Amino acid sequence: MASGKDLTAFLPKLSDLIKREEVDVGRLVTDAIRTKGVKKILSELERELKGLGDVAMDILSSLAVGRHVLIMGPVGIGKTTLAEALAEALHISDPPYIEVACHSHMTATELTGDIDIAVALQAGLDHPLAYIPGPLVMAHGGILILDEINRLNPYSQAALLQSLQEHYVFIRGFRIRSDFLVIATSNPAEYSGVYELSEALADRMKVVEIQYPDKELLKSILSWKSNMYVEHLGVKVPDTLTEVVATFMTLVAQDGNVEVGPSIRSAIYSLTTAMSRAWLEGRDVTLNDLKREVISNMVNVIRGNFTSEAEKKDYLARKFDEAAMISRRYSRK
Ligand SMILES: Nc1ncnc2c1ncn2[C@@H]1O[C@H](COP(=O)(O)OP(=O)(O)OP(=O)(O)O)[C@@H](O)[C@H]1O
Ligand SMILES: [Mg+2]
């Protein structure tokens, strides 16, 4: 591992940052698409995600003309994975992207970086530790992933907006050029507990929506991913289980009383933990194992017209039984 001394060698000097030149990041994206080819980019994406080729094309077409993108969609539907996989496939810089996990207490200086006055006084402004660049500065010439941008408070949104519209980041009066393209992710507005994205910021991004997959696509995603996670146990997820979960998710997602449906992530967890529990006990997995896991993994994810947790659990149990019955009928046909 590099020592602290070695690490400082990688940190830029403030005087060098101030001299930075403009970079046409849209052009870099276009060049990457030309060199690699759309087909190859999409096939690399398919190694991580299924059924998002069209959404990916929307994102690429936006980035290619220098427009920022906001991927919008419900919880656990592949937004972050999509942003990372696309930035990775484009690989316009090294590292291929800088990522920020946005949160409500994020300060503007966490995004820009700040001058450490004590170091600056002792060792000068050009000492590598006098100014450690924040992500808005680090992302110059590349892609900045702002994960869950809707959690950013208005102060950090303002710092971001300034860098997007002026292409400069201001640090205590010093002006540092920074050109980057943003791929942001967000839950839709109806998800509570988050700030609203300022109109000015939203206006600078193309919104690309990810829709809840249909049952067949869900089933193939669940089968693929859950088998991937239990492969090392030497077991295989029975098709009937993925069929029941996909049917269950579709039933719940279509229910008007449910505002936030079950996520793909929680469905994968339900299948894999049911499998590993049965493996631990040295027996075959049952529908009851799955039901238990579905309830415990999804009770904190779904939101809707429920007055208590017990009512929600009861609802999930009923929907699960309904899905199991539909799947049984379906398999007899
Ligand atoms: N279309 C898909 N194909 C394959 N896997 C998927 C798909 N959608 C989601 N997943 C899987 O579901 C999990 C959740 O994905 P991810 O974290 O990218 O979702 P997210 O939308 O960012 O969630 P959150 O809203 O919680 O941030 C990952 O394991 C991912 O691989
Ligand atoms: Mg995410």
PDB file of C-alpha atoms and ligand atoms in Angstrom, residues 48-52 73-82 147-148 185 187 213 221 224-225 229 264-265 268, ligand 1:
ATOM      1  CA  GLU A  48     -24.978  -6.229 -15.420  1.00  0.00           C
ATOM      2  CA  LEU A  49     -28.545  -5.403 -16.405  1.00  0.00           C
ATOM      3  CA  LYS A  50     -31.328  -6.842 -18.511  1.00  0.00           C
ATOM      4  CA  GLY A  51     -33.927  -4.943 -20.510  1.00  0.00           C
ATOM      5  CA  LEU A  52     -32.428  -1.470 -20.177  1.00  0.00           C
ATOM      6  CA  GLY A  73     -37.211   5.434 -11.167  1.00  0.00           C
ATOM      7  CA  PRO A  74     -38.498   3.504  -8.170  1.00  0.00           C
ATOM      8  CA  VAL A  75     -36.288   1.931  -5.513  1.00  0.00           C
ATOM      9  CA  GLY A  76     -33.978  -0.943  -6.460  1.00  0.00           C
ATOM     10  CA  ILE A  77     -34.687  -0.927 -10.194  1.00  0.00           C
ATOM     11  CA  GLY A  78     -31.090  -0.642 -11.422  1.00  0.00           C
ATOM     12  CA  LYS A  79     -30.520   3.135 -11.547  1.00  0.00           C
ATOM     13  CA  THR A  80     -27.135   3.199  -9.828  1.00  0.00           C
ATOM     14  CA  THR A  81     -25.933   0.064 -11.594  1.00  0.00           C
ATOM     15  CA  LEU A  82     -26.957   1.559 -14.942  1.00  0.00           C
ATOM     16  CA  ASP A 147     -26.312   9.042  -6.812  1.00  0.00           C
ATOM     17  CA  GLU A 148     -29.653   9.949  -5.235  1.00  0.00           C
ATOM     18  CA  THR A 185     -30.083   9.105 -10.158  1.00  0.00           C
ATOM     19  CA  ASN A 187     -36.491   8.452  -6.982  1.00  0.00           C
ATOM     20  CA  PRO A 213     -40.288  -4.382 -15.744  1.00  0.00           C
ATOM     21  CA  ILE A 221     -33.790 -10.928 -14.039  1.00  0.00           C
ATOM     22  CA  TRP A 224     -30.300 -14.769 -13.410  1.00  0.00           C
ATOM     23  CA  LYS A 225     -29.272 -12.688 -10.394  1.00  0.00           C
ATOM     24  CA  TYR A 229     -25.654 -15.242  -5.730  1.00  0.00           C
ATOM     25  CA  ILE A 264     -35.932  -6.012  -7.615  1.00  0.00           C
ATOM     26  CA  ARG A 265     -33.211  -5.913  -4.975  1.00  0.00           C
ATOM     27  CA  ILE A 268     -33.383 -11.119  -5.178  1.00  0.00           C
TER      28      ILE A 268
HETATM   29  N1  LIG B   1     -32.893  -4.691 -15.112  1.00  0.00           N
HETATM   30  C1  LIG B   1     -32.114  -5.351 -14.244  1.00  0.00           C
HETATM   31  N2  LIG B   1     -31.358  -6.384 -14.654  1.00  0.00           N
HETATM   32  C2  LIG B   1     -30.562  -7.053 -13.774  1.00  0.00           C
HETATM   33  N3  LIG B   1     -30.429  -6.743 -12.485  1.00  0.00           N
HETATM   34  C3  LIG B   1     -31.149  -5.721 -12.021  1.00  0.00           C
HETATM   35  C4  LIG B   1     -32.032  -4.970 -12.863  1.00  0.00           C
HETATM   36  N4  LIG B   1     -32.615  -3.999 -12.131  1.00  0.00           N
HETATM   37  C5  LIG B   1     -32.123  -4.132 -10.889  1.00  0.00           C
HETATM   38  N5  LIG B   1     -31.239  -5.154 -10.813  1.00  0.00           N
HETATM   39  C6  LIG B   1     -30.483  -5.605  -9.639  1.00  0.00           C
HETATM   40  O1  LIG B   1     -31.136  -5.065  -8.504  1.00  0.00           O
HETATM   41  C7  LIG B   1     -30.188  -4.542  -7.572  1.00  0.00           C
HETATM   42  C8  LIG B   1     -30.461  -3.088  -7.325  1.00  0.00           C
HETATM   43  O2  LIG B   1     -29.934  -2.282  -8.352  1.00  0.00           O
HETATM   44  P1  LIG B   1     -29.502  -0.769  -8.096  1.00  0.00           P
HETATM   45  O3  LIG B   1     -28.813  -0.631  -6.787  1.00  0.00           O
HETATM   46  O4  LIG B   1     -28.757  -0.315  -9.303  1.00  0.00           O
HETATM   47  O5  LIG B   1     -30.923  -0.075  -8.031  1.00  0.00           O
HETATM   48  P2  LIG B   1     -31.306   1.441  -7.715  1.00  0.00           P
HETATM   49  O6  LIG B   1     -32.429   1.757  -8.620  1.00  0.00           O
HETATM   50  O7  LIG B   1     -30.104   2.295  -7.769  1.00  0.00           O
HETATM   51  O8  LIG B   1     -31.835   1.322  -6.213  1.00  0.00           O
HETATM   52  P3  LIG B   1     -32.056   2.481  -5.119  1.00  0.00           P
HETATM   53  O9  LIG B   1     -33.278   3.239  -5.530  1.00  0.00           O
HETATM   54  O10 LIG B   1     -32.279   1.722  -3.846  1.00  0.00           O
HETATM   55  O11 LIG B   1     -30.820   3.299  -5.091  1.00  0.00           O
HETATM   56  C9  LIG B   1     -28.822  -4.831  -8.149  1.00  0.00           C
HETATM   57  O12 LIG B   1     -28.346  -6.024  -7.585  1.00  0.00           O
HETATM   58  C10 LIG B   1     -29.076  -4.991  -9.633  1.00  0.00           C
HETATM   59  O13 LIG B   1     -28.116  -5.805 -10.194  1.00  0.00           O
END
